[in-house]
mmCIF file of C-alpha atoms and ligand atoms in Angstrom:
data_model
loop_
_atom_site.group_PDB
_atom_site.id
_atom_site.type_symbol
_atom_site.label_atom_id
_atom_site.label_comp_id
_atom_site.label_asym_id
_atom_site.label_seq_id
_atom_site.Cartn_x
_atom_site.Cartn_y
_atom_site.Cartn_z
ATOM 1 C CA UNK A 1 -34.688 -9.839 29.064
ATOM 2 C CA UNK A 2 -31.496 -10.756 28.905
ATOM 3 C CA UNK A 3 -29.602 -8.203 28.933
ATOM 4 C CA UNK A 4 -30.455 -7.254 32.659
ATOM 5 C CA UNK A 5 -29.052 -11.069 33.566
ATOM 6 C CA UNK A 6 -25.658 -10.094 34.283
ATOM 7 C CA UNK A 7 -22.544 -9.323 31.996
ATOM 8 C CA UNK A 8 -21.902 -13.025 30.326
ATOM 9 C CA UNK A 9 -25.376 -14.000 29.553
ATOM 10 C CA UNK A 10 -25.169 -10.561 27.832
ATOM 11 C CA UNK A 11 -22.704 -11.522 25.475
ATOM 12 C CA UNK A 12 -23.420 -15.084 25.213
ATOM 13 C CA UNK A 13 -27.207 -14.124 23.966
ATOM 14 C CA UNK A 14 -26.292 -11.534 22.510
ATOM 15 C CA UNK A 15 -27.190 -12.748 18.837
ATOM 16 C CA UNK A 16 -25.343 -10.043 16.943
ATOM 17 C CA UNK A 17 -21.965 -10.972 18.745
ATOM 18 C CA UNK A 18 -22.814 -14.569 17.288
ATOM 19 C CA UNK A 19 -23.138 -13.355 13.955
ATOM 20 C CA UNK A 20 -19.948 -11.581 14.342
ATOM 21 C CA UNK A 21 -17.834 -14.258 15.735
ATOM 22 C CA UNK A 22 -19.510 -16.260 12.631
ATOM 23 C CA UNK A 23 -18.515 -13.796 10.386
ATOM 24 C CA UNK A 24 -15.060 -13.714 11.608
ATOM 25 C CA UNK A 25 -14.448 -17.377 11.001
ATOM 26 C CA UNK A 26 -15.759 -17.263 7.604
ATOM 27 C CA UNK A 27 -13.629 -14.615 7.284
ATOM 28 C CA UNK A 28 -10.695 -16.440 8.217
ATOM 29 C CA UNK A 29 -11.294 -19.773 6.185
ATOM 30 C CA UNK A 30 -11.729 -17.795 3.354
ATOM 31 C CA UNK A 31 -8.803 -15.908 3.523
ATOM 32 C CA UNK A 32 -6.916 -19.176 4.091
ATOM 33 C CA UNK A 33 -8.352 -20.965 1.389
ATOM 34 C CA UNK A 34 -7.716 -17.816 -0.936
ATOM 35 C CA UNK A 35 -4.193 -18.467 -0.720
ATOM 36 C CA UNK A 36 -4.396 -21.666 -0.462
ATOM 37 C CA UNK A 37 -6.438 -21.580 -3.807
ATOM 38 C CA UNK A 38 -4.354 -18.891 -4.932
ATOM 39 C CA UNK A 39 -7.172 -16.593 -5.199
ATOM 40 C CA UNK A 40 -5.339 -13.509 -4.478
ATOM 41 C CA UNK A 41 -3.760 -11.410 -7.313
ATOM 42 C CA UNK A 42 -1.665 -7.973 -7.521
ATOM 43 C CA UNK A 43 -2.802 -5.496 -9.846
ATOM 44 C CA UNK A 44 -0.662 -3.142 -10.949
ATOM 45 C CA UNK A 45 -1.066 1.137 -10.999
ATOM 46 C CA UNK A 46 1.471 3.082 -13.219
ATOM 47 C CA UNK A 47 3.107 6.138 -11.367
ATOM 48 C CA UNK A 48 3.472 8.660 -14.089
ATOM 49 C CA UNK A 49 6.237 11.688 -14.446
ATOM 50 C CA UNK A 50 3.593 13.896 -15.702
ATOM 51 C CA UNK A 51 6.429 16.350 -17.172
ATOM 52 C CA UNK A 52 7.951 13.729 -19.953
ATOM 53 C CA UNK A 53 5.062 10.910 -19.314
ATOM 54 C CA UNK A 54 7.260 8.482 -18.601
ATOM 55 C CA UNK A 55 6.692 5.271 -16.443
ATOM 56 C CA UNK A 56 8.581 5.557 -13.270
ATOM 57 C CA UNK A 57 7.408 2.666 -11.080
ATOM 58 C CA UNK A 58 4.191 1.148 -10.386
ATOM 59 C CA UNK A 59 2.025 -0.102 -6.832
ATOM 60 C CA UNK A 60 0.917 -3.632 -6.611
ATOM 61 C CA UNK A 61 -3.054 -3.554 -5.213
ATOM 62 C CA UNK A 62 -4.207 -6.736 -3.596
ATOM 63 C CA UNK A 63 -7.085 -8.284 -5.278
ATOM 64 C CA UNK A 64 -9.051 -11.449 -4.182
ATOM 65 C CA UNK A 65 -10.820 -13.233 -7.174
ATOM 66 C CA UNK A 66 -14.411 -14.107 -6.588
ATOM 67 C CA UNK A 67 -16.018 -17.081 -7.540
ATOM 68 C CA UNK A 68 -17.814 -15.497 -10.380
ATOM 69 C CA UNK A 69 -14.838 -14.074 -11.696
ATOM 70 C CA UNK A 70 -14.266 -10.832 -10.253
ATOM 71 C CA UNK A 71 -12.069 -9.293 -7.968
ATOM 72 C CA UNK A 72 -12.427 -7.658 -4.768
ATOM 73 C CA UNK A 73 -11.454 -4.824 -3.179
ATOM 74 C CA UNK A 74 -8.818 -4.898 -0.048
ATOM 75 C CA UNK A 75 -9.781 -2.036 1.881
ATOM 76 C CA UNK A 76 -12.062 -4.644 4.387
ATOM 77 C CA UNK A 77 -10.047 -7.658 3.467
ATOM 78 C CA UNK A 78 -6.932 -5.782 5.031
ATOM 79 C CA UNK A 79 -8.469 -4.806 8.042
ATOM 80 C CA UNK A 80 -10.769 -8.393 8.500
ATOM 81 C CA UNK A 81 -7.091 -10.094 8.210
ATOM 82 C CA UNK A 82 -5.117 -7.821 10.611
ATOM 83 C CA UNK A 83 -8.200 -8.152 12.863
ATOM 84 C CA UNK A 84 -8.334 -12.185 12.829
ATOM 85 C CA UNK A 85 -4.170 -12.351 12.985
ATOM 86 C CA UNK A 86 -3.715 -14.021 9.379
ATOM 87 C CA UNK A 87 -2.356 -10.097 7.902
ATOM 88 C CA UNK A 88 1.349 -11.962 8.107
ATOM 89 C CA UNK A 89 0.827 -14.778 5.839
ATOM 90 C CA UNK A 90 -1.604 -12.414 3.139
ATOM 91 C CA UNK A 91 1.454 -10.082 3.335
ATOM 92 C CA UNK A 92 3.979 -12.408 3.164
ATOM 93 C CA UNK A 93 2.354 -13.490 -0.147
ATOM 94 C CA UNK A 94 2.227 -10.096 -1.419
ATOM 95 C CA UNK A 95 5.443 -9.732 -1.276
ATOM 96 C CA UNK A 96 6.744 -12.709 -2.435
ATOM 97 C CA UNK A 97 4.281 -11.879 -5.726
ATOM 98 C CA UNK A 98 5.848 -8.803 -6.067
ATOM 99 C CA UNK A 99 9.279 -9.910 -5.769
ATOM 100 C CA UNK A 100 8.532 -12.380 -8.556
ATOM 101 C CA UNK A 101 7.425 -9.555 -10.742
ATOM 102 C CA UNK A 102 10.461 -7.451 -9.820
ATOM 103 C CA UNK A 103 12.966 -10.137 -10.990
ATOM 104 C CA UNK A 104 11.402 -10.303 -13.974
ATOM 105 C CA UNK A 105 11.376 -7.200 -14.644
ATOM 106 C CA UNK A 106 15.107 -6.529 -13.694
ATOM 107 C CA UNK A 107 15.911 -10.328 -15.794
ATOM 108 C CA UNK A 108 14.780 -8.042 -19.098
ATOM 109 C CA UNK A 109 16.792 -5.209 -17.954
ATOM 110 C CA UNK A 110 13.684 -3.131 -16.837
ATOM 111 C CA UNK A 111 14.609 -0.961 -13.933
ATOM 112 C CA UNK A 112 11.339 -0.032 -12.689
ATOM 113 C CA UNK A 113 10.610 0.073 -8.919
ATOM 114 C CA UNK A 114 7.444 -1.687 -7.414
ATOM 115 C CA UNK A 115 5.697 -0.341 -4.734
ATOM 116 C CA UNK A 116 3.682 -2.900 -2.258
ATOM 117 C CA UNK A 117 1.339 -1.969 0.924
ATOM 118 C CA UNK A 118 2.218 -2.874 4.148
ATOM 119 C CA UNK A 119 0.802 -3.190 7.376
ATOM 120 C CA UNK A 120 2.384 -1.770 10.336
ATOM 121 C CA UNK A 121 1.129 -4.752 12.132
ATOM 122 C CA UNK A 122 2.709 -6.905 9.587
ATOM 123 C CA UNK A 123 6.251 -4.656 9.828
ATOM 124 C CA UNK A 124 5.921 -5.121 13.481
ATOM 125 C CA UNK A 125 5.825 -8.992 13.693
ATOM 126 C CA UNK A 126 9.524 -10.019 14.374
ATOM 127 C CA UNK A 127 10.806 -12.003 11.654
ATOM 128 C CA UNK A 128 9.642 -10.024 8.706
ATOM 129 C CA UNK A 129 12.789 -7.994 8.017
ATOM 130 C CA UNK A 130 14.745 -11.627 8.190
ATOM 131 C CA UNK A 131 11.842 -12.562 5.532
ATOM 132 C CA UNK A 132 12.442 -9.071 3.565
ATOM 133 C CA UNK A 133 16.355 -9.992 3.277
ATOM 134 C CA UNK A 134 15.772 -13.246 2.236
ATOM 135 C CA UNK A 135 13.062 -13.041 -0.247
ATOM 136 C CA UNK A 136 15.702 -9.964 -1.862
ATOM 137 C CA UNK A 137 18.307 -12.252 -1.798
ATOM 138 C CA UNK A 138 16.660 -15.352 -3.058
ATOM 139 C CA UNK A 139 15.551 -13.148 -5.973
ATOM 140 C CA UNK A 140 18.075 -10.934 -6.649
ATOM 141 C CA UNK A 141 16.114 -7.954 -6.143
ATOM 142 C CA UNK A 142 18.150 -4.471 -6.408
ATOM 143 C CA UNK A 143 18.472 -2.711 -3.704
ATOM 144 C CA UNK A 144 16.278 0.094 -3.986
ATOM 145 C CA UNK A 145 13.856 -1.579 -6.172
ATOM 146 C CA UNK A 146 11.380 -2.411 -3.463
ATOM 147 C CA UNK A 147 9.504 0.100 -2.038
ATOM 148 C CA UNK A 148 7.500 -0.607 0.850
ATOM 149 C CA UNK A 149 4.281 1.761 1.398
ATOM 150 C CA UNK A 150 3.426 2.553 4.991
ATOM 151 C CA UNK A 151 0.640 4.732 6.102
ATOM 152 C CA UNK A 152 1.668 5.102 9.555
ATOM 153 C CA UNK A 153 4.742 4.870 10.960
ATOM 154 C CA UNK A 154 3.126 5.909 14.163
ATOM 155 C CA UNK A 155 1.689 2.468 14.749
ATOM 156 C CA UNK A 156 5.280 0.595 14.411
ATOM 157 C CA UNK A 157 5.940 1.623 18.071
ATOM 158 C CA UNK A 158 7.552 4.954 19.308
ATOM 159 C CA UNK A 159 10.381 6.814 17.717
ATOM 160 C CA UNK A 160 13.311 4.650 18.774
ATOM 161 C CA UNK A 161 11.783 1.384 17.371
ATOM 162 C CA UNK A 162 10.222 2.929 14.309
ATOM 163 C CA UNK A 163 13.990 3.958 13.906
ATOM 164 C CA UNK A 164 15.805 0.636 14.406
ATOM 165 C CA UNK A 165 12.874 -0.967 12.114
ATOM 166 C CA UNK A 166 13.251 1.473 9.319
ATOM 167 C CA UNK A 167 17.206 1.301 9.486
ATOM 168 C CA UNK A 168 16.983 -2.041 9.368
ATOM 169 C CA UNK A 169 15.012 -2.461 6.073
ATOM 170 C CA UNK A 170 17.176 0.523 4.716
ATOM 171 C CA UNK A 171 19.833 -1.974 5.592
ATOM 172 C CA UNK A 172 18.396 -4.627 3.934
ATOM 173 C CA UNK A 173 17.744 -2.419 0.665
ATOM 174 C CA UNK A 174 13.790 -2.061 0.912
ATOM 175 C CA UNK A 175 12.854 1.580 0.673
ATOM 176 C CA UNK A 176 9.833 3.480 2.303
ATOM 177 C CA UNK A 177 7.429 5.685 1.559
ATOM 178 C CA UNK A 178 4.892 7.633 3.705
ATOM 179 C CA UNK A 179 1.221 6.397 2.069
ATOM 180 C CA UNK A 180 -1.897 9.102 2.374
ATOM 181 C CA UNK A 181 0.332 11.047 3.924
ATOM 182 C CA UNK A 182 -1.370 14.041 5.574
ATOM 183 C CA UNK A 183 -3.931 12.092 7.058
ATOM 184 C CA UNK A 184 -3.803 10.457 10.821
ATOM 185 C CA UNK A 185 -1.244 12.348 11.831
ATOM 186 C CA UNK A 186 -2.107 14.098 14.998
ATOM 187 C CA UNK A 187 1.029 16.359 15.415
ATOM 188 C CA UNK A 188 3.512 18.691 14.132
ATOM 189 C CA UNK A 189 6.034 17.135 16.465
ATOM 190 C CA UNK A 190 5.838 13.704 14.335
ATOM 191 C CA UNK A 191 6.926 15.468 11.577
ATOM 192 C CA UNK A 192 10.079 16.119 13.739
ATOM 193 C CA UNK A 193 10.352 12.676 14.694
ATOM 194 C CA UNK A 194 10.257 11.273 10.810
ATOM 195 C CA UNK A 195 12.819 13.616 9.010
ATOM 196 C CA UNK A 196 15.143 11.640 10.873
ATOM 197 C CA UNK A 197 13.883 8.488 9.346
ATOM 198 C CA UNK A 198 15.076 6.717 6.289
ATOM 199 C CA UNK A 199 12.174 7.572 4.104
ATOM 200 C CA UNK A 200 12.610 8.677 0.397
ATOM 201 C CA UNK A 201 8.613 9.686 -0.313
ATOM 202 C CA UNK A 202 5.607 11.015 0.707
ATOM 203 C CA UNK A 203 2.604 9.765 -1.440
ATOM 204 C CA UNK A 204 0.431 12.731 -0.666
ATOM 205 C CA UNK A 205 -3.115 11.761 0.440
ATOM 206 C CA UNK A 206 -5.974 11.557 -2.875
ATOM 207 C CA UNK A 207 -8.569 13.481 -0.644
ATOM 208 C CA UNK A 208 -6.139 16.554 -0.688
ATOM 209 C CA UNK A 209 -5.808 16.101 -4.456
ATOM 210 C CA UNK A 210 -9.334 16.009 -5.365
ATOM 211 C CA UNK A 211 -9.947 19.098 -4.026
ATOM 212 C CA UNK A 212 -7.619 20.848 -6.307
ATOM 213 C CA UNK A 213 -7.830 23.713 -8.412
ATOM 214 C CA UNK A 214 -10.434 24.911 -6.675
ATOM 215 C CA UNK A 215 -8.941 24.610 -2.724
ATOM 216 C CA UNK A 216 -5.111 24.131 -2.636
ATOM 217 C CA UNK A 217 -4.662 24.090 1.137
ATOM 218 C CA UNK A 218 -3.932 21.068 1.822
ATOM 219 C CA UNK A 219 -1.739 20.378 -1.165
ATOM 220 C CA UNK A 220 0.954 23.420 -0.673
ATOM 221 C CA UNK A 221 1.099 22.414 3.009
ATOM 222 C CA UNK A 222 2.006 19.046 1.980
ATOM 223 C CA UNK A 223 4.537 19.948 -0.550
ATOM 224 C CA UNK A 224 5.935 22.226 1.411
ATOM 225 C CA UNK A 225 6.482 19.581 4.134
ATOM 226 C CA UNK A 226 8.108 17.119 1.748
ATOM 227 C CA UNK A 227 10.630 20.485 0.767
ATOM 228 C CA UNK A 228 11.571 21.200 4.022
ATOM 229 C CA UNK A 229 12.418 17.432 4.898
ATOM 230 C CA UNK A 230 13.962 16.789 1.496
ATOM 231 C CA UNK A 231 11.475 14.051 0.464
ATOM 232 C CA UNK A 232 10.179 13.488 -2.984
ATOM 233 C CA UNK A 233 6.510 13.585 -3.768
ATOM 234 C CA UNK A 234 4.150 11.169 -5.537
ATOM 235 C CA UNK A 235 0.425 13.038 -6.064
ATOM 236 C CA UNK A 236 -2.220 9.896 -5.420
ATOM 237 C CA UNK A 237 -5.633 9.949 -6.955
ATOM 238 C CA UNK A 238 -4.979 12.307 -9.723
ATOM 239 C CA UNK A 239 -8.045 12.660 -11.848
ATOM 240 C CA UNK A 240 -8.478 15.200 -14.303
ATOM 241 C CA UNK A 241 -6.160 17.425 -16.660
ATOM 242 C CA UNK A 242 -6.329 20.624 -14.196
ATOM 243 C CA UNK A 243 -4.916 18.869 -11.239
ATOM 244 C CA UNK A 244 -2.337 17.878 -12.849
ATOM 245 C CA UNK A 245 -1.271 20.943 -14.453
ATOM 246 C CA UNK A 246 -1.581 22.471 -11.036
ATOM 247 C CA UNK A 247 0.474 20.059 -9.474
ATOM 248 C CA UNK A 248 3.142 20.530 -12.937
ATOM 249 C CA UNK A 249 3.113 23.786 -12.023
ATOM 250 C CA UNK A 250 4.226 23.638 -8.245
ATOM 251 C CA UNK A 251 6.758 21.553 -9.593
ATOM 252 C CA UNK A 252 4.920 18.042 -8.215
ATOM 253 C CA UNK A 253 5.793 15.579 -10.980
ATOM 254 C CA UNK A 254 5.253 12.345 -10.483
ATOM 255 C CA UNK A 255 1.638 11.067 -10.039
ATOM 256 C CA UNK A 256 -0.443 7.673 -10.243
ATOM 257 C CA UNK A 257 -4.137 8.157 -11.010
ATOM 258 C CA UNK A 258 -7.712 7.213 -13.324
ATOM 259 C CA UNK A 259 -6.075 10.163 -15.536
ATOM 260 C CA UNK A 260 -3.601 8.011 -16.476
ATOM 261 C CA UNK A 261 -4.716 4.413 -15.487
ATOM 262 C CA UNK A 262 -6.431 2.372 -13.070
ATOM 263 C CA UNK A 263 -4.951 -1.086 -11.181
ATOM 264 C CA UNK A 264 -4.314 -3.109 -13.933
ATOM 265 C CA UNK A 265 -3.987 -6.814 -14.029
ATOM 266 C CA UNK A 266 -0.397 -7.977 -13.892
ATOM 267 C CA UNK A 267 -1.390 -9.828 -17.620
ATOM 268 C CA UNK A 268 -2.439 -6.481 -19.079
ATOM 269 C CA UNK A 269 0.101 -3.980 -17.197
ATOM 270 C CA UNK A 270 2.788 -6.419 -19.053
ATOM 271 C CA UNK A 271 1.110 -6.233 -22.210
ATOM 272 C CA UNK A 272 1.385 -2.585 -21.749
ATOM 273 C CA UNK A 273 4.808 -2.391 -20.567
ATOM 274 C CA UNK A 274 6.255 -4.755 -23.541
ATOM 275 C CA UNK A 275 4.610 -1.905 -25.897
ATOM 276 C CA UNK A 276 6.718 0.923 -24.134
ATOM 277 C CA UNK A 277 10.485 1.936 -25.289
ATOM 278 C CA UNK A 278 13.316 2.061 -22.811
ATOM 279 C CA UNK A 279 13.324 5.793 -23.343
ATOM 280 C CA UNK A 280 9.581 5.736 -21.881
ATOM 281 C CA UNK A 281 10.498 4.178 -18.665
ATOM 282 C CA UNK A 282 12.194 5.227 -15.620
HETATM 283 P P1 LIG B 1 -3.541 3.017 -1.056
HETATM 284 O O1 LIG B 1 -2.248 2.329 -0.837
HETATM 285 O O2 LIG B 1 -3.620 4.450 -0.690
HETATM 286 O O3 LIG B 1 -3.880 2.778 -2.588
HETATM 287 C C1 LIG B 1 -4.486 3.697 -3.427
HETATM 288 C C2 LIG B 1 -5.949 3.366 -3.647
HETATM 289 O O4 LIG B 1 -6.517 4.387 -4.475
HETATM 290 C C3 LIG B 1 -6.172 2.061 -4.412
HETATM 291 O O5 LIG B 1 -7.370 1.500 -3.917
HETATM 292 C C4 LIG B 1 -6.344 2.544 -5.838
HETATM 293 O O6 LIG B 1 -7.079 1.647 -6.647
HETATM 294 C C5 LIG B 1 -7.093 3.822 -5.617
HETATM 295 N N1 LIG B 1 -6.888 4.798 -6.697
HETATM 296 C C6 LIG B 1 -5.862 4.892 -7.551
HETATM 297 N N2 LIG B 1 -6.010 5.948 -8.391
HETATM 298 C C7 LIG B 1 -7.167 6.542 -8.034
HETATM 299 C C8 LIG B 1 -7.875 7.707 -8.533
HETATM 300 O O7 LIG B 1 -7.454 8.400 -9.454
HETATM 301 N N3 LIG B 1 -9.037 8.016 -7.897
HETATM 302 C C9 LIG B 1 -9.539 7.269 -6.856
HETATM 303 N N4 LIG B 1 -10.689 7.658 -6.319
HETATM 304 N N5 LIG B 1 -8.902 6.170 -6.384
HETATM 305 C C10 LIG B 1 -7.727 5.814 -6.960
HETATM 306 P P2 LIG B 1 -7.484 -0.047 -3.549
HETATM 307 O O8 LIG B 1 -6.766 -0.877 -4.569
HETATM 308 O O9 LIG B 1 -8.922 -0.315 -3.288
HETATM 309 O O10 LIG B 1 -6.658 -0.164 -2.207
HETATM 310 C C11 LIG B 1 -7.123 0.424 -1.027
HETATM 311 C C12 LIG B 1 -6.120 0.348 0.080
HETATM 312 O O11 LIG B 1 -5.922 -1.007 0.498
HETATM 313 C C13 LIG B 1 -4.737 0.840 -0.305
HETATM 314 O O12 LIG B 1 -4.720 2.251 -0.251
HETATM 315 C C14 LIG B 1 -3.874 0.198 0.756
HETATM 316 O O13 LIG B 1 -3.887 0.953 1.937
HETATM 317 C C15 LIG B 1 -4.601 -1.125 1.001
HETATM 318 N N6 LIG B 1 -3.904 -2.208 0.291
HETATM 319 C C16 LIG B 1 -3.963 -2.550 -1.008
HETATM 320 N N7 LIG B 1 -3.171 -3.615 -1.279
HETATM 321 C C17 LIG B 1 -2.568 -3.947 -0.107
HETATM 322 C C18 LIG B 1 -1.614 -4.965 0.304
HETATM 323 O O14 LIG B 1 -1.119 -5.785 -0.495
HETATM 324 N N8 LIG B 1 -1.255 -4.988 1.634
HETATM 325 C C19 LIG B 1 -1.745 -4.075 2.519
HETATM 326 N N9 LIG B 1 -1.342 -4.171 3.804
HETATM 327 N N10 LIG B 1 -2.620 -3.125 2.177
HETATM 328 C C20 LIG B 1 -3.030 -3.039 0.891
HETATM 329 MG MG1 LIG B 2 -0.401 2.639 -1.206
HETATM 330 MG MG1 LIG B 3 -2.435 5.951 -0.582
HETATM 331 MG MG1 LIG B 4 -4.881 4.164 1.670
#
């Protein structure tokens, strides 16, 4: 067969390598005609201060409309686009959406903070700090008001760069948080290597939360980290009433979560947020 005909007939027969490669370029054109088409959409998940139940800032969710009228999810849309090389230009979007959304918010005198995913592969592409500063300038933003969710700083480059990089969007007025953190990191010496970062959260990882009440492990070593480096705490994927009175009760406030809502659509989250008081947000 084939396979025993040397290395390149191998992967030029090779009909699942075919269907990949097909699959990749499908990929690709539809990602490009997505924006093009303007397919893509940010919903938006409250973060909650579970003590007063205030709205304290929100994270903007990619979303790809289907043809029939759904949306899909990004988990494999992220990783097919930072595979094929087009995760700049999807990112670049994203956060040009949620600067939009920002300014309008802060143009009503709203000062909630907006949260928005990024890749380290798109952090690491030069230009995108120049592109951060400008699209803050260009609308206003205040400083502060756009936090940038990384899962692993790890993945930026060593400890030197991840430094300059992080300064430099401190510098710029884009604030960081640590996303699922807890997970992927292989060493207590990292931990040594961020507390030196500029990093004002840790969004502690769902998986840990969903095992509370019943196993707390993970969640007290977690807090505990974020209280010896000084970091505040949001609680991801809180669920039910007895996590979070757990988590009230360890003195982990703020939390984002099906308890309290899903990703809405940006149409409906404003709908919501029009409804709220100033005294129940931020
Ligand atoms: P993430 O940043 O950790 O986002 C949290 C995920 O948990 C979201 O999934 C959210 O819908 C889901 N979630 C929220 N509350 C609950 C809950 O109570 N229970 C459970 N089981 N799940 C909950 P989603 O929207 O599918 O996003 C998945 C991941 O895709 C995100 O994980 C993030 O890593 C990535 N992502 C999303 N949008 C973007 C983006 O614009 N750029 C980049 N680079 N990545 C993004
Ligand atoms: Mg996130
Ligand atoms: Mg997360
Ligand atoms: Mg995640």
């Amino acid at each position: 067969s084939a396979r025993h005909q040397g290395k390149n007939q191998i992967l030029f027969f090779d009909p699942q390598l075919t269907e990949r490669a097909q699959r990749r370029l499908t990929q690709e054109h539809d990602i490009l005609q997505g924006l093009e088409q303007e397919q893509f959409a940010l919903f938006l998940q409250p973060q909650i201060d579970m003590a007063s139940g205030k709205l304290v800032g929100a994270e903007a969710l990619l979303r790809m409309r289907q043809p029939d009228g759904s949306y899909s999810l990004p988990e494999e849309l992220i990783a097919n686009a930072e595979e094929i090389g087009v995760i700049g230009a999807l990112g670049r979007w994203a956060l040009e959406e949620a600067c939009r959304v920002l300014a309008g918010w802060q143009k009503r005198g709203i000062p909630l903070p907006l949260n928005v995913n990024i890749s380290a592969l798109q952090l690491r592409e030069s230009g995108t700090v120049w592109h951060l500063q400008e699209l803050l300038e260009r609308h206003r933003i205040r400083p502060g008001s756009l936090v940038l969710e990384l899962t692993e700083t790890a993945q930026i480059g060593d400890a030197a760069q991840a430094k300059s990089l992080l300064g430099a969007l401190q510098e710029a007025g884009v604030a960081v948080a640590l996303d699922d953190f807890g997970t992927g990191y292989a060493n207590l010496s990292y931990l040594h290597q961020f507390r030196s970062l500029p990093i004002s959260k840790l969004k502690m990882d769902r998986s840990f939360v969903s095992m509370l009440p019943d196993d707390d492990t993970m969640v007290r070593i977690v807090a505990a980290i974020a209280e010896i480096t000084d970091l505040g705490v949001i609680a991801e994927g809180v669920e039910t009433e007895a996590q979070r009175d757990w988590l009230l009760a360890r003195g982990i406030t703020i939390g984002q979560g099906y308890l309290f809502d899903g990703p809405l659509s940006l149409a409906d989250f404003e709908k919501w947020l029009a409804t709220l008081s100033p005294s129940e947000v931020c």
